[in-house]
Amino acid sequence: MAQDLRSFLDLIKRRKPEEFQIVSKEVDPAYELTALVVKLEREGRRRPVLLFERVKGSKFPVLTNLHASRSRLAAAMGAAPEETQRAYLRAMEKPIAPKVVRTGPVKEVVLTGDRVDLGALPQILHHEGDAGAYVTAAISFAKDPTADVWNCAYNRLQIKGRDTTSIHLTTGKHLWEFHRIAEARGVPLPVALVVGVHPAIALGALAIGSIDEDERAIMGALLGEPLELVPCETSDILVPAHAELVIEAEILPHERTAEGPFGEFTGYSLGERQREVVKVKAITHRRDAIFQDITVAHLDHLLLSTIPIEANLYRAIRAMVPSVKAVRVPGPFTCYVSLEQRVPGQAKNAILAALGADLYVKRVVVVDEDVDVFDDRQVTWAIATRCQPDRDITVITNARGSDLDPSTREDGYTAKWGVDATAKPSLAAYTPRHRVPPAVWQRINLKDFLP
Ligand code: MN
C-alpha cells in the first residue's frame, strides 16, 4: 500500500468521486472551514473530504474532513467497514517495525533558521472563543530521553509566533511522561510534529496501549508494510518520509505559556491554562505540500479516535472476560459493553478492565448479550429494567481521567463509575421478556391481513 496522503486521496477519487470535493473559491481560515464542514453535514447530509485550494493568507491548500466516514477509515486499513475493529486489533497483535530510508518527499523543501515561519501556515480558527489559530492535525513523534522507546500522539498546537507554539500534553500520558523525564534533567525534549499523512498513520497514532508499544509499528501493520522514516534535520527523531509537512521542534523544560480557550471533543471550550512551550527548529515539506486540518470536535475528529479506543477496550475486557460480545464508545468518556455472563461477577470485572485500560473512560455500562450496544434505547432500557443503583453502581474516587473534562474539581482528577445493567442472578433465570409465540410469528403473513 502506498503510504502517503495523496495516493489515498487518489483512491477515493477513483472509487467514490462524490466523496472528494475541491473548493476553488477563496475561503477565510477564520471559522469558514469548520462552518462549511458542519453545514454540509447538517444541511446536506454529506461528509466529503474537502480540499480548499485558496486559503486567505497562505500559499498552502488545506485538506479537511478526511476521517469523517467509517468506510473511508476502513478503506485506509484495507478492510471492509464491518471489519474495522478486527482489522485494527490484528494490527495491534501483529505490529510491523518501521524502517529508516535515506530520504523522501517530505525533504523537498527544508526551512531552518530565519526561514522558519509558522505564520506562513494557514492560520485556522475553528470555533468562536478559540484563543487563536491552532494546528489540529499534528502527530507528535518523540523518543524517551533515557530509552529506545518511541511515541506518537495527536497534540493540539496553538500558534504563538514565528517559531513558537504551545502544546497540550494529556496529563499522565506518554508524551507528557517523556517531557517530565527530560524536564527533570533540565533539557528540552526533541519532537517532530507531522502534518498531512495517510489515514492509516493517523489511526495508528491513536493506538492506546503500554508506553513501550510502538505506534509506528501499528501504523506499519495497518499499512501492510514497514512505515518508511527519515531522520529530522535538527534532531535524531525519525519522521514519515512521505508526509506532507514536518515541524521539527523541542518542548522546553520549565517553561509554560497561556493556552486556550479551545473548543474540544467534549463539546466544550475549556478555558485558558498554562501549558508547555514548543520551539520550532525547522520546517520541512513537499514542494506543493497540502496542509491538513482536522475539523476538531466533529466527525473528522471523533470517528478517527473512536476506532482505536474501542479496539483497545475490547482487547482489555476480553483479557478478563472471554465472552465479551461488543464494545462501543458512544460519546465522551463513556463505554458500553455487552457480554455473555457465564458466572456472576464478570460484568464487574469488565467494568474494572475498561476503567483501567483507558485514561479517558469515566463511565462503563455493561449489558447482557441480548442488548445491542449500538442502540442507545436498548442500553437505556437495560439500565432501567435490570439495574438497582444501590447494588449495581460502582464508584471509584480520586482517579486520573481526562484533563479536558469540565466537570472535574481539578483538571483530570476525577471519579469514575460502572453500571452493571446485566440481569441478576443471570439472564436465563431472569423474568422473561415477552414475545408473540414463535409459531404464531412464523405463521402470520402481513399480506393476508392487510392487503
Ligand atoms: Mn504510546
CSV table of N, CA and C in Angstrom, one decimal, residues 28-101:
chain,number,residue,atom,x,y,z
A,28,ASP,N,-11.8,32.0,4.0
A,28,ASP,CA,-11.2,32.7,5.1
A,28,ASP,C,-10.9,31.6,6.2
A,29,PRO,N,-9.6,31.4,6.6
A,29,PRO,CA,-9.4,30.4,7.6
A,29,PRO,C,-10.0,30.6,8.9
A,30,ALA,N,-10.5,31.9,9.1
A,30,ALA,CA,-11.2,32.2,10.4
A,30,ALA,C,-12.6,31.6,10.3
A,31,TYR,N,-12.8,30.5,10.9
A,31,TYR,CA,-14.1,29.8,11.1
A,31,TYR,C,-14.8,29.2,9.8
A,32,GLU,N,-14.4,29.7,8.6
A,32,GLU,CA,-15.1,29.3,7.4
A,32,GLU,C,-15.0,27.8,7.1
A,33,LEU,N,-13.8,27.2,7.4
A,33,LEU,CA,-13.6,25.8,7.2
A,33,LEU,C,-14.6,24.9,8.0
A,34,THR,N,-14.6,25.2,9.3
A,34,THR,CA,-15.5,24.5,10.2
A,34,THR,C,-16.9,24.7,9.8
A,35,ALA,N,-17.3,25.9,9.5
A,35,ALA,CA,-18.7,26.2,9.2
A,35,ALA,C,-19.1,25.4,8.0
A,36,LEU,N,-18.2,25.3,7.0
A,36,LEU,CA,-18.6,24.6,5.7
A,36,LEU,C,-18.7,23.1,6.0
A,37,VAL,N,-17.8,22.5,6.8
A,37,VAL,CA,-17.9,21.1,7.1
A,37,VAL,C,-19.2,20.8,7.8
A,38,VAL,N,-19.4,21.6,8.9
A,38,VAL,CA,-20.6,21.3,9.7
A,38,VAL,C,-21.9,21.5,9.0
A,39,LYS,N,-21.9,22.6,8.2
A,39,LYS,CA,-23.2,22.9,7.4
A,39,LYS,C,-23.5,21.8,6.4
A,40,LEU,N,-22.4,21.4,5.7
A,40,LEU,CA,-22.5,20.3,4.7
A,40,LEU,C,-23.1,19.1,5.3
A,41,GLU,N,-22.7,18.8,6.5
A,41,GLU,CA,-23.1,17.6,7.2
A,41,GLU,C,-24.6,17.7,7.7
A,42,ARG,N,-24.9,18.9,8.3
A,42,ARG,CA,-26.2,19.0,8.9
A,42,ARG,C,-27.3,19.3,7.9
A,43,GLU,N,-26.9,20.2,6.8
A,43,GLU,CA,-28.0,20.6,5.9
A,43,GLU,C,-27.9,19.7,4.6
A,44,GLY,N,-26.8,19.2,4.3
A,44,GLY,CA,-26.7,18.4,3.1
A,44,GLY,C,-26.5,17.0,3.3
A,45,ARG,N,-26.3,16.6,4.6
A,45,ARG,CA,-26.1,15.2,4.9
A,45,ARG,C,-24.9,14.6,4.2
A,46,ARG,N,-23.9,15.4,4.0
A,46,ARG,CA,-22.7,14.9,3.3
A,46,ARG,C,-21.5,15.1,4.1
A,47,ARG,N,-20.5,14.2,4.0
A,47,ARG,CA,-19.3,14.3,4.7
A,47,ARG,C,-18.1,14.1,3.8
A,48,PRO,N,-18.0,14.8,2.7
A,48,PRO,CA,-16.9,14.6,1.8
A,48,PRO,C,-15.5,15.1,2.3
A,49,VAL,N,-14.5,14.5,1.8
A,49,VAL,CA,-13.2,15.1,2.0
A,49,VAL,C,-13.2,16.5,1.3
A,50,LEU,N,-12.7,17.5,1.9
A,50,LEU,CA,-12.7,18.8,1.3
A,50,LEU,C,-11.3,19.3,1.1
A,51,LEU,N,-11.0,19.7,-0.1
A,51,LEU,CA,-9.7,20.3,-0.4
A,51,LEU,C,-9.9,21.8,-0.8
A,52,PHE,N,-9.4,22.7,0.1
A,52,PHE,CA,-9.6,24.1,-0.2
A,52,PHE,C,-8.3,24.6,-0.9
A,53,GLU,N,-8.5,25.0,-2.2
A,53,GLU,CA,-7.3,25.3,-2.9
A,53,GLU,C,-6.7,26.7,-2.6
A,54,ARG,N,-7.6,27.6,-2.2
A,54,ARG,CA,-7.2,29.0,-1.9
A,54,ARG,C,-7.6,29.4,-0.5
A,55,VAL,N,-6.7,29.5,0.4
A,55,VAL,CA,-7.0,29.8,1.8
A,55,VAL,C,-6.3,31.2,2.0
A,56,LYS,N,-7.1,32.2,2.4
A,56,LYS,CA,-6.6,33.5,2.6
A,56,LYS,C,-5.4,33.6,3.5
A,57,GLY,N,-4.3,34.2,3.1
A,57,GLY,CA,-3.2,34.4,3.9
A,57,GLY,C,-2.1,33.4,3.8
A,58,SER,N,-2.3,32.3,3.0
A,58,SER,CA,-1.3,31.2,3.0
A,58,SER,C,-1.3,30.6,1.6
A,59,LYS,N,-0.1,30.1,1.3
A,59,LYS,CA,0.1,29.5,-0.1
A,59,LYS,C,-0.3,28.0,0.0
A,60,PHE,N,-0.5,27.5,1.2
A,60,PHE,CA,-0.8,26.1,1.3
A,60,PHE,C,-2.3,25.8,1.1
A,61,PRO,N,-2.6,24.8,0.3
A,61,PRO,CA,-4.0,24.4,0.2
A,61,PRO,C,-4.3,23.6,1.5
A,62,VAL,N,-5.6,23.6,1.9
A,62,VAL,CA,-6.0,22.9,3.2
A,62,VAL,C,-6.9,21.7,2.9
A,63,LEU,N,-6.6,20.6,3.4
A,63,LEU,CA,-7.4,19.4,3.3
A,63,LEU,C,-8.1,19.2,4.7
A,64,THR,N,-9.4,19.0,4.7
A,64,THR,CA,-10.0,18.6,6.0
A,64,THR,C,-11.1,17.6,5.8
A,65,ASN,N,-11.7,17.1,6.9
A,65,ASN,CA,-12.8,16.2,6.9
A,65,ASN,C,-12.4,14.8,6.3
A,66,LEU,N,-11.1,14.5,6.2
A,66,LEU,CA,-10.7,13.2,5.7
A,66,LEU,C,-11.2,12.0,6.4
A,67,HIS,N,-11.3,12.1,7.7
A,67,HIS,CA,-11.7,11.0,8.6
A,67,HIS,C,-13.2,10.9,8.9
A,68,ALA,N,-14.0,11.7,8.3
A,68,ALA,CA,-15.4,11.8,8.7
A,68,ALA,C,-16.3,10.7,8.2
A,69,SER,N,-15.7,9.6,7.8
A,69,SER,CA,-16.5,8.5,7.3
A,69,SER,C,-15.9,7.2,7.7
A,70,ARG,N,-16.7,6.3,8.3
A,70,ARG,CA,-16.2,5.0,8.8
A,70,ARG,C,-15.7,4.2,7.6
A,71,SER,N,-16.4,4.3,6.5
A,71,SER,CA,-15.9,3.4,5.3
A,71,SER,C,-14.6,4.0,4.8
A,72,ARG,N,-14.4,5.3,4.8
A,72,ARG,CA,-13.0,5.8,4.4
A,72,ARG,C,-11.9,5.3,5.3
A,73,LEU,N,-12.2,5.3,6.6
A,73,LEU,CA,-11.2,4.8,7.6
A,73,LEU,C,-11.0,3.3,7.4
A,74,ALA,N,-12.0,2.6,7.1
A,74,ALA,CA,-11.9,1.1,6.8
A,74,ALA,C,-11.0,0.9,5.6
A,75,ALA,N,-11.3,1.7,4.6
A,75,ALA,CA,-10.5,1.6,3.3
A,75,ALA,C,-9.0,1.9,3.6
A,76,ALA,N,-8.8,2.8,4.5
A,76,ALA,CA,-7.4,3.2,4.8
A,76,ALA,C,-6.6,2.0,5.4
A,77,MET,N,-7.4,1.0,6.0
A,77,MET,CA,-6.8,-0.2,6.6
A,77,MET,C,-6.9,-1.3,5.6
A,78,GLY,N,-7.4,-1.1,4.5
A,78,GLY,CA,-7.6,-2.2,3.5
A,78,GLY,C,-8.7,-3.1,4.0
A,79,ALA,N,-9.7,-2.7,4.7
A,79,ALA,CA,-10.7,-3.5,5.3
A,79,ALA,C,-12.1,-3.1,4.9
A,80,ALA,N,-13.1,-4.0,5.0
A,80,ALA,CA,-14.5,-3.7,4.7
A,80,ALA,C,-15.0,-2.9,6.0
A,81,PRO,N,-16.0,-2.0,5.8
A,81,PRO,CA,-16.5,-1.3,7.0
A,81,PRO,C,-16.8,-2.1,8.2
A,82,GLU,N,-17.4,-3.3,8.0
A,82,GLU,CA,-17.8,-4.1,9.2
A,82,GLU,C,-16.6,-4.8,9.8
A,83,GLU,N,-15.5,-4.8,9.1
A,83,GLU,CA,-14.3,-5.4,9.6
A,83,GLU,C,-13.3,-4.5,10.3
A,84,THR,N,-13.8,-3.2,10.6
A,84,THR,CA,-12.9,-2.2,11.1
A,84,THR,C,-12.2,-2.6,12.4
A,85,GLN,N,-13.0,-3.1,13.3
A,85,GLN,CA,-12.4,-3.4,14.6
A,85,GLN,C,-11.4,-4.6,14.5
A,86,ARG,N,-11.9,-5.6,13.8
A,86,ARG,CA,-11.0,-6.8,13.6
A,86,ARG,C,-9.7,-6.4,13.0
A,87,ALA,N,-9.8,-5.5,12.0
A,87,ALA,CA,-8.5,-5.1,11.3
A,87,ALA,C,-7.6,-4.3,12.2
A,88,TYR,N,-8.2,-3.5,13.0
A,88,TYR,CA,-7.4,-2.7,14.0
A,88,TYR,C,-6.7,-3.6,15.0
A,89,LEU,N,-7.5,-4.6,15.6
A,89,LEU,CA,-7.0,-5.5,16.6
A,89,LEU,C,-5.8,-6.3,16.0
A,90,ARG,N,-6.0,-6.8,14.7
A,90,ARG,CA,-5.0,-7.6,14.1
A,90,ARG,C,-3.7,-6.8,14.0
A,91,ALA,N,-3.8,-5.5,13.7
A,91,ALA,CA,-2.6,-4.6,13.6
A,91,ALA,C,-1.9,-4.5,15.0
A,92,MET,N,-2.7,-4.4,16.1
A,92,MET,CA,-2.2,-4.3,17.4
A,92,MET,C,-1.5,-5.6,17.8
A,93,GLU,N,-2.0,-6.7,17.4
A,93,GLU,CA,-1.4,-8.0,17.7
A,93,GLU,C,-0.2,-8.3,16.9
A,94,LYS,N,-0.2,-7.9,15.6
A,94,LYS,CA,1.0,-8.2,14.7
A,94,LYS,C,1.6,-6.9,14.2
A,95,PRO,N,2.2,-6.1,15.0
A,95,PRO,CA,2.8,-4.9,14.5
A,95,PRO,C,4.0,-5.2,13.6
A,96,ILE,N,4.2,-4.2,12.7
A,96,ILE,CA,5.4,-4.3,11.7
A,96,ILE,C,6.3,-3.2,12.0
A,97,ALA,N,7.6,-3.5,12.3
A,97,ALA,CA,8.5,-2.5,12.7
A,97,ALA,C,8.8,-1.5,11.5
A,98,PRO,N,9.0,-0.2,11.8
A,98,PRO,CA,9.3,0.7,10.8
A,98,PRO,C,10.7,0.5,10.2
A,99,LYS,N,11.0,1.2,9.1
A,99,LYS,CA,12.4,1.1,8.5
A,99,LYS,C,12.8,2.5,8.1
A,100,VAL,N,14.1,2.7,8.3
A,100,VAL,CA,14.7,4.0,8.0
A,100,VAL,C,15.1,4.0,6.6
A,101,VAL,N,14.7,5.1,5.8
A,101,VAL,CA,15.2,5.2,4.4
A,101,VAL,C,16.0,6.5,4.3
